């Protein structure tokens, strides 16, 4: 065991360290992308609300100008589409970050011993230790925590971001409906917005189908009222959406800091404590 | 007397430093206050579940979001208290500068006469100008500090929207520190240094 773990440790440590620094790096890029998403969502909502208000607005001296309201509406619609595009771009970035974080959290183990089969080494490490299931039989990687604990902590952080991504995804579909109220357009945008969680995440696909159903109902209503008048969300709801984007309730900063502290303690002891 | 005036000019340089600290703290306080006001403004919207639209269906958002906002509101309250105590330190420093200035006069072996107090040498300010300037600047910041404390402590969960925005503009304006008067005092003092 001692020999094995001595052979096992350096590669495992390097791998774990890399995985953590990946997660940390993507976390900081997440925060800049999500700030960008918030600001474009704010502009989008403002343009949307203004668009609704154009009819009752006082234009003063401008009122005599030809088609001023029509032009203002058109302009605001174009703005909405631009901001929606920006929001979706930021969202796509966020998806990428979360995907990379997820794969980093899953690739902490250096070796994988499939049941009875040959040992699979899934990083570019030359040395292979036989009979290793990847967690070194539960020995501490650095000083105290075994591999399983590292993986648990990493997946805890990643799941926070996954939850938050789901919120952003829900809001993305809402914003799409806001800007493109008719069914065809919603479909085309939603096709672009593939679910980040793959097909195995049932909850997310069920949300997708439910929103599709909803938009079908909406177009039915729209067909009845003969026009683009769909059930538009209230001002308050939009405010809640923006606050949700701002607050990122599922990303618990205190807990992330705590985990970071645990890890750095591990590391600093590990630097001098490894045999 | 010119020797004394020069000493006072040093004191005013110190006041200037303190006042730039004040400005930075003031900016911070305004930012914190407006953030807190924004949160207070949207809390009633956030506690109503029917406002959650698509987010209300599956996630525990309707419960977590107001909680998170209240938490950051509490943090803002605490941060504002900290900023206020930093501001009170600036006020105390200004008071000390003024008292030291008074002490400077008293320590003279030969007390300056009334006419000497008024006397001006070239572009330099008179002794009376210096003492008065120090006192006025201290008094302004002292009053403004008290106003800020009153405004910040009036911000509670029960505050109404229009009150909050009125108080916010009062906080931004700093009515007790009129910038023209401050500039007048410093112009008077800098008369001797400007060259």
mmCIF file of C-alpha atoms in Angstrom, chain A:
data_model
loop_
_atom_site.group_PDB
_atom_site.id
_atom_site.type_symbol
_atom_site.label_atom_id
_atom_site.label_comp_id
_atom_site.label_asym_id
_atom_site.label_seq_id
_atom_site.Cartn_x
_atom_site.Cartn_y
_atom_site.Cartn_z
ATOM 1 C CA UNK A 1 0.000 0.000 0.000
ATOM 2 C CA UNK A 2 2.717 2.425 0.954
ATOM 3 C CA UNK A 3 4.612 1.854 -2.264
ATOM 4 C CA UNK A 4 1.464 2.078 -4.303
ATOM 5 C CA UNK A 5 0.370 5.283 -2.767
ATOM 6 C CA UNK A 6 3.807 6.746 -3.204
ATOM 7 C CA UNK A 7 3.646 5.971 -6.884
ATOM 8 C CA UNK A 8 0.066 7.055 -7.089
ATOM 9 C CA UNK A 9 0.245 10.353 -5.268
ATOM 10 C CA UNK A 10 2.172 12.717 -7.547
ATOM 11 C CA UNK A 11 -0.016 12.083 -10.562
ATOM 12 C CA UNK A 12 -3.182 12.179 -8.502
ATOM 13 C CA UNK A 13 -2.167 15.398 -6.804
ATOM 14 C CA UNK A 14 -1.332 17.039 -10.074
ATOM 15 C CA UNK A 15 -4.630 16.013 -11.524
ATOM 16 C CA UNK A 16 -6.672 17.177 -8.562
ATOM 17 C CA UNK A 17 -4.837 20.452 -8.469
ATOM 18 C CA UNK A 18 -5.456 21.034 -12.160
ATOM 19 C CA UNK A 19 -9.122 20.218 -11.789
ATOM 20 C CA UNK A 20 -9.540 22.684 -8.937
ATOM 21 C CA UNK A 21 -7.776 25.459 -10.749
ATOM 22 C CA UNK A 22 -9.948 24.822 -13.808
ATOM 23 C CA UNK A 23 -13.045 25.139 -11.677
ATOM 24 C CA UNK A 24 -11.751 28.304 -10.105
ATOM 25 C CA UNK A 25 -10.879 29.808 -13.487
ATOM 26 C CA UNK A 26 -14.270 29.064 -14.967
ATOM 27 C CA UNK A 27 -15.937 30.434 -11.887
ATOM 28 C CA UNK A 28 -14.375 33.839 -12.449
ATOM 29 C CA UNK A 29 -15.189 33.820 -16.149
ATOM 30 C CA UNK A 30 -18.724 32.865 -15.179
ATOM 31 C CA UNK A 31 -19.112 35.967 -13.086
ATOM 32 C CA UNK A 32 -18.055 38.310 -15.883
ATOM 33 C CA UNK A 33 -20.296 36.575 -18.419
ATOM 34 C CA UNK A 34 -23.232 36.596 -16.046
ATOM 35 C CA UNK A 35 -22.747 40.325 -15.407
ATOM 36 C CA UNK A 36 -22.881 40.830 -19.173
ATOM 37 C CA UNK A 37 -26.035 38.718 -19.320
ATOM 38 C CA UNK A 38 -27.618 40.819 -16.586
ATOM 39 C CA UNK A 39 -26.876 44.093 -18.305
ATOM 40 C CA UNK A 40 -28.208 42.949 -21.673
ATOM 41 C CA UNK A 41 -31.291 41.518 -19.974
ATOM 42 C CA UNK A 42 -31.858 44.861 -18.240
ATOM 43 C CA UNK A 43 -31.608 46.707 -21.550
ATOM 44 C CA UNK A 44 -33.892 44.177 -23.170
ATOM 45 C CA UNK A 45 -36.546 44.606 -20.499
ATOM 46 C CA UNK A 46 -36.294 48.382 -20.662
ATOM 47 C CA UNK A 47 -36.711 48.353 -24.436
ATOM 48 C CA UNK A 48 -39.642 45.987 -24.100
ATOM 49 C CA UNK A 49 -41.413 48.150 -21.538
ATOM 50 C CA UNK A 50 -40.779 51.300 -23.560
ATOM 51 C CA UNK A 51 -42.134 49.530 -26.624
ATOM 52 C CA UNK A 52 -45.385 48.960 -24.784
ATOM 53 C CA UNK A 53 -45.507 52.550 -23.569
ATOM 54 C CA UNK A 54 -44.977 54.228 -26.931
ATOM 55 C CA UNK A 55 -48.708 54.400 -27.572
ATOM 56 C CA UNK A 56 -49.467 56.496 -24.509
ATOM 57 C CA UNK A 57 -46.321 58.575 -24.648
ATOM 58 C CA UNK A 58 -46.406 62.337 -25.066
ATOM 59 C CA UNK A 59 -44.268 63.290 -28.017
ATOM 60 C CA UNK A 60 -44.693 67.037 -27.641
ATOM 61 C CA UNK A 61 -43.229 68.935 -30.550
ATOM 62 C CA UNK A 62 -42.294 65.675 -32.226
ATOM 63 C CA UNK A 63 -45.940 64.603 -32.488
ATOM 64 C CA UNK A 64 -46.291 66.197 -35.923
ATOM 65 C CA UNK A 65 -43.554 64.104 -37.418
ATOM 66 C CA UNK A 66 -44.626 61.422 -39.808
ATOM 67 C CA UNK A 67 -45.063 57.943 -38.333
ATOM 68 C CA UNK A 68 -43.038 58.889 -35.301
ATOM 69 C CA UNK A 69 -44.687 56.271 -33.105
ATOM 70 C CA UNK A 70 -44.393 53.602 -35.722
ATOM 71 C CA UNK A 71 -40.721 54.316 -36.168
ATOM 72 C CA UNK A 72 -40.072 54.430 -32.453
ATOM 73 C CA UNK A 73 -41.725 51.058 -32.041
ATOM 74 C CA UNK A 74 -39.734 49.558 -34.860
ATOM 75 C CA UNK A 75 -36.513 50.877 -33.441
ATOM 76 C CA UNK A 76 -37.317 49.520 -29.989
ATOM 77 C CA UNK A 77 -38.144 46.145 -31.464
ATOM 78 C CA UNK A 78 -34.794 46.058 -33.227
ATOM 79 C CA UNK A 79 -33.120 46.984 -29.953
ATOM 80 C CA UNK A 80 -34.938 44.205 -28.166
ATOM 81 C CA UNK A 81 -33.705 41.701 -30.723
ATOM 82 C CA UNK A 82 -30.150 42.938 -30.417
ATOM 83 C CA UNK A 83 -30.213 42.674 -26.642
ATOM 84 C CA UNK A 84 -31.791 39.250 -26.820
ATOM 85 C CA UNK A 85 -28.970 38.154 -29.103
ATOM 86 C CA UNK A 86 -26.443 39.533 -26.613
ATOM 87 C CA UNK A 87 -28.152 37.781 -23.727
ATOM 88 C CA UNK A 88 -28.179 34.505 -25.606
ATOM 89 C CA UNK A 89 -24.503 34.896 -26.448
ATOM 90 C CA UNK A 90 -23.629 35.382 -22.791
ATOM 91 C CA UNK A 91 -25.843 32.453 -21.951
ATOM 92 C CA UNK A 92 -23.994 30.242 -24.413
ATOM 93 C CA UNK A 93 -20.737 31.273 -22.783
ATOM 94 C CA UNK A 94 -22.145 30.355 -19.384
ATOM 95 C CA UNK A 95 -23.138 26.958 -20.730
ATOM 96 C CA UNK A 96 -19.593 26.403 -21.933
ATOM 97 C CA UNK A 97 -18.153 27.361 -18.555
ATOM 98 C CA UNK A 98 -20.476 25.060 -16.675
ATOM 99 C CA UNK A 99 -19.770 22.198 -19.063
ATOM 100 C CA UNK A 100 -16.048 22.631 -18.602
ATOM 101 C CA UNK A 101 -16.452 22.892 -14.849
ATOM 102 C CA UNK A 102 -18.511 19.728 -14.852
ATOM 103 C CA UNK A 103 -15.959 17.796 -16.828
ATOM 104 C CA UNK A 104 -13.154 19.138 -14.620
ATOM 105 C CA UNK A 105 -14.995 17.985 -11.517
ATOM 106 C CA UNK A 106 -15.510 14.557 -13.031
ATOM 107 C CA UNK A 107 -11.927 14.081 -14.167
ATOM 108 C CA UNK A 108 -10.270 14.289 -10.785
ATOM 109 C CA UNK A 109 -9.447 10.638 -10.665
ATOM 110 C CA UNK A 110 -6.270 9.749 -12.450
ATOM 111 C CA UNK A 111 -6.879 6.027 -12.873
ATOM 112 C CA UNK A 112 -9.944 4.045 -13.475
ATOM 113 C CA UNK A 113 -10.149 0.361 -12.765
ATOM 114 C CA UNK A 114 -13.153 -0.924 -14.595
ATOM 115 C CA UNK A 115 -14.673 -4.048 -13.117
ATOM 116 C CA UNK A 116 -12.262 -6.862 -13.914
ATOM 117 C CA UNK A 117 -11.197 -5.207 -17.130
ATOM 118 C CA UNK A 118 -7.900 -3.587 -17.906
ATOM 119 C CA UNK A 119 -6.861 -0.503 -16.050
ATOM 120 C CA UNK A 120 -7.744 2.608 -17.968
ATOM 121 C CA UNK A 121 -5.581 5.599 -17.497
ATOM 122 C CA UNK A 122 -7.514 8.602 -18.598
ATOM 123 C CA UNK A 123 -4.951 11.291 -18.344
ATOM 124 C CA UNK A 124 -1.580 11.413 -20.014
ATOM 125 C CA UNK A 125 0.292 9.853 -17.150
ATOM 126 C CA UNK A 126 2.923 7.289 -17.998
ATOM 127 C CA UNK A 127 3.032 5.328 -14.798
ATOM 128 C CA UNK A 128 0.230 2.865 -14.236
ATOM 129 C CA UNK A 129 -0.387 1.315 -10.889
ATOM 130 C CA UNK A 130 -2.176 -1.982 -10.960
ATOM 131 C CA UNK A 131 -5.297 -2.562 -8.989
ATOM 132 C CA UNK A 132 -5.989 1.096 -8.420
ATOM 133 C CA UNK A 133 -9.593 2.141 -8.583
ATOM 134 C CA UNK A 134 -8.609 5.763 -8.900
ATOM 135 C CA UNK A 135 -9.127 6.777 -5.326
ATOM 136 C CA UNK A 136 -5.953 5.150 -4.060
ATOM 137 C CA UNK A 137 -8.005 2.916 -1.797
ATOM 138 C CA UNK A 138 -9.120 5.993 0.124
ATOM 139 C CA UNK A 139 -5.751 7.372 1.111
ATOM 140 C CA UNK A 140 -5.570 11.135 1.474
ATOM 141 C CA UNK A 141 -4.534 12.883 -1.715
ATOM 142 C CA UNK A 142 -2.815 15.777 0.024
ATOM 143 C CA UNK A 143 -3.072 15.642 3.774
ATOM 144 C CA UNK A 144 -6.501 14.607 4.977
ATOM 145 C CA UNK A 145 -9.111 14.366 2.288
ATOM 146 C CA UNK A 146 -9.373 11.262 0.126
ATOM 147 C CA UNK A 147 -10.229 11.489 -3.546
ATOM 148 C CA UNK A 148 -13.915 10.916 -2.908
ATOM 149 C CA UNK A 149 -14.102 13.998 -0.686
ATOM 150 C CA UNK A 150 -12.428 16.155 -3.302
ATOM 151 C CA UNK A 151 -14.888 14.951 -5.864
ATOM 152 C CA UNK A 152 -17.780 15.594 -3.522
ATOM 153 C CA UNK A 153 -16.717 19.164 -2.814
ATOM 154 C CA UNK A 154 -16.137 19.874 -6.491
ATOM 155 C CA UNK A 155 -19.474 18.452 -7.497
ATOM 156 C CA UNK A 156 -21.150 20.533 -4.793
ATOM 157 C CA UNK A 157 -19.804 23.706 -6.370
ATOM 158 C CA UNK A 158 -20.594 22.566 -9.880
ATOM 159 C CA UNK A 159 -24.161 21.678 -8.968
ATOM 160 C CA UNK A 160 -24.689 25.223 -7.703
ATOM 161 C CA UNK A 161 -23.687 26.560 -11.075
ATOM 162 C CA UNK A 162 -25.851 24.016 -12.843
ATOM 163 C CA UNK A 163 -28.880 25.126 -10.877
ATOM 164 C CA UNK A 164 -28.140 28.748 -11.605
ATOM 165 C CA UNK A 165 -27.691 27.932 -15.269
ATOM 166 C CA UNK A 166 -31.142 26.424 -15.268
ATOM 167 C CA UNK A 167 -32.542 29.739 -14.023
ATOM 168 C CA UNK A 168 -30.726 31.577 -16.770
ATOM 169 C CA UNK A 169 -32.011 29.104 -19.283
ATOM 170 C CA UNK A 170 -35.605 29.519 -18.120
ATOM 171 C CA UNK A 171 -35.244 33.261 -18.366
ATOM 172 C CA UNK A 172 -33.675 32.951 -21.806
ATOM 173 C CA UNK A 173 -36.767 31.154 -23.036
ATOM 174 C CA UNK A 174 -38.941 33.793 -21.379
ATOM 175 C CA UNK A 175 -37.041 36.587 -23.058
ATOM 176 C CA UNK A 176 -37.348 34.810 -26.383
ATOM 177 C CA UNK A 177 -41.093 34.676 -25.939
ATOM 178 C CA UNK A 178 -41.038 38.338 -25.064
ATOM 179 C CA UNK A 179 -39.292 39.356 -28.239
ATOM 180 C CA UNK A 180 -40.683 36.739 -30.613
ATOM 181 C CA UNK A 181 -44.229 36.153 -29.442
ATOM 182 C CA UNK A 182 -45.335 33.922 -32.301
ATOM 183 C CA UNK A 183 -44.847 30.198 -32.155
ATOM 184 C CA UNK A 184 -42.600 29.582 -35.150
ATOM 185 C CA UNK A 185 -40.053 32.033 -33.985
ATOM 186 C CA UNK A 186 -40.075 30.673 -30.454
ATOM 187 C CA UNK A 187 -39.413 27.232 -31.856
ATOM 188 C CA UNK A 188 -36.548 28.350 -34.013
ATOM 189 C CA UNK A 189 -34.857 30.112 -31.138
ATOM 190 C CA UNK A 190 -35.469 27.270 -28.743
ATOM 191 C CA UNK A 191 -33.883 24.887 -31.157
ATOM 192 C CA UNK A 192 -30.780 27.016 -31.070
ATOM 193 C CA UNK A 193 -30.933 26.980 -27.313
ATOM 194 C CA UNK A 194 -30.281 23.324 -26.770
ATOM 195 C CA UNK A 195 -30.566 22.172 -23.214
ATOM 196 C CA UNK A 196 -27.162 22.249 -21.558
ATOM 197 C CA UNK A 197 -27.788 19.177 -19.476
ATOM 198 C CA UNK A 198 -28.107 16.691 -22.289
ATOM 199 C CA UNK A 199 -30.991 14.351 -22.693
ATOM 200 C CA UNK A 200 -30.440 12.504 -19.421
ATOM 201 C CA UNK A 201 -31.598 15.460 -17.358
ATOM 202 C CA UNK A 202 -35.291 14.789 -17.305
ATOM 203 C CA UNK A 203 -36.301 17.830 -15.308
ATOM 204 C CA UNK A 204 -34.844 20.146 -17.879
ATOM 205 C CA UNK A 205 -36.371 18.464 -20.894
ATOM 206 C CA UNK A 206 -39.687 18.421 -19.126
ATOM 207 C CA UNK A 207 -39.384 22.148 -18.644
ATOM 208 C CA UNK A 208 -38.621 22.466 -22.320
ATOM 209 C CA UNK A 209 -41.731 20.553 -23.273
ATOM 210 C CA UNK A 210 -43.840 22.482 -20.792
ATOM 211 C CA UNK A 211 -42.706 25.802 -22.208
ATOM 212 C CA UNK A 212 -43.456 24.505 -25.672
ATOM 213 C CA UNK A 213 -46.894 23.556 -24.541
ATOM 214 C CA UNK A 214 -47.334 26.936 -22.976
ATOM 215 C CA UNK A 215 -46.284 28.708 -26.122
ATOM 216 C CA UNK A 216 -48.731 26.563 -28.068
ATOM 217 C CA UNK A 217 -51.483 27.686 -25.740
ATOM 218 C CA UNK A 218 -50.323 31.231 -26.114
ATOM 219 C CA UNK A 219 -50.491 31.070 -29.882
ATOM 220 C CA UNK A 220 -53.953 29.623 -29.607
ATOM 221 C CA UNK A 221 -54.926 32.656 -27.589
ATOM 222 C CA UNK A 222 -53.098 34.834 -30.059
ATOM 223 C CA UNK A 223 -55.000 33.286 -32.925
ATOM 224 C CA UNK A 224 -58.218 34.018 -31.124
ATOM 225 C CA UNK A 225 -57.390 37.664 -30.586
ATOM 226 C CA UNK A 226 -56.069 37.890 -34.135
ATOM 227 C CA UNK A 227 -52.705 39.407 -33.583
ATOM 228 C CA UNK A 228 -49.535 39.529 -31.611
ATOM 229 C CA UNK A 229 -51.345 40.239 -28.357
ATOM 230 C CA UNK A 230 -50.052 37.415 -26.215
ATOM 231 C CA UNK A 231 -50.188 37.040 -22.471
ATOM 232 C CA UNK A 232 -47.275 39.305 -21.710
ATOM 233 C CA UNK A 233 -45.594 39.161 -18.314
ATOM 234 C CA UNK A 234 -46.258 41.926 -15.864
ATOM 235 C CA UNK A 235 -43.760 44.596 -14.995
ATOM 236 C CA UNK A 236 -43.327 43.048 -11.557
ATOM 237 C CA UNK A 237 -42.542 39.680 -13.045
ATOM 238 C CA UNK A 238 -39.863 41.200 -15.230
ATOM 239 C CA UNK A 239 -38.449 42.907 -12.171
ATOM 240 C CA UNK A 240 -38.343 39.578 -10.388
ATOM 241 C CA UNK A 241 -36.547 38.067 -13.374
ATOM 242 C CA UNK A 242 -33.899 40.737 -13.347
ATOM 243 C CA UNK A 243 -33.455 40.424 -9.609
ATOM 244 C CA UNK A 244 -33.070 36.695 -10.006
ATOM 245 C CA UNK A 245 -30.335 37.280 -12.564
ATOM 246 C CA UNK A 246 -28.673 39.750 -10.242
ATOM 247 C CA UNK A 247 -28.873 37.792 -7.008
ATOM 248 C CA UNK A 248 -27.850 34.340 -8.318
ATOM 249 C CA UNK A 249 -29.386 32.732 -5.261
ATOM 250 C CA UNK A 250 -28.196 29.242 -6.050
ATOM 251 C CA UNK A 251 -24.557 30.219 -6.003
ATOM 252 C CA UNK A 252 -23.877 30.347 -2.305
ATOM 253 C CA UNK A 253 -20.760 32.433 -2.013
ATOM 254 C CA UNK A 254 -20.118 31.635 1.641
ATOM 255 C CA UNK A 255 -20.107 27.929 0.980
ATOM 256 C CA UNK A 256 -17.802 28.327 -2.035
ATOM 257 C CA UNK A 257 -15.393 30.358 0.044
ATOM 258 C CA UNK A 258 -15.547 27.714 2.748
ATOM 259 C CA UNK A 259 -14.711 24.995 0.265
ATOM 260 C CA UNK A 260 -11.882 27.117 -1.071
ATOM 261 C CA UNK A 261 -10.542 27.431 2.440
ATOM 262 C CA UNK A 262 -10.741 23.702 3.024
ATOM 263 C CA UNK A 263 -8.881 23.091 -0.193
ATOM 264 C CA UNK A 264 -6.146 25.641 0.444
ATOM 265 C CA UNK A 265 -5.594 24.203 3.917
ATOM 266 C CA UNK A 266 -5.270 20.788 2.344
ATOM 267 C CA UNK A 267 -2.801 22.116 -0.154
ATOM 268 C CA UNK A 268 -0.603 24.047 2.208
ATOM 269 C CA UNK A 269 -0.300 21.153 4.617
ATOM 270 C CA UNK A 270 0.122 18.835 1.693
ATOM 271 C CA UNK A 271 3.071 20.761 0.388
ATOM 272 C CA UNK A 272 5.153 19.974 3.439
ATOM 273 C CA UNK A 273 3.369 16.965 4.815
ATOM 274 C CA UNK A 274 3.614 14.502 1.956
ATOM 275 C CA UNK A 275 6.072 11.656 2.541
#
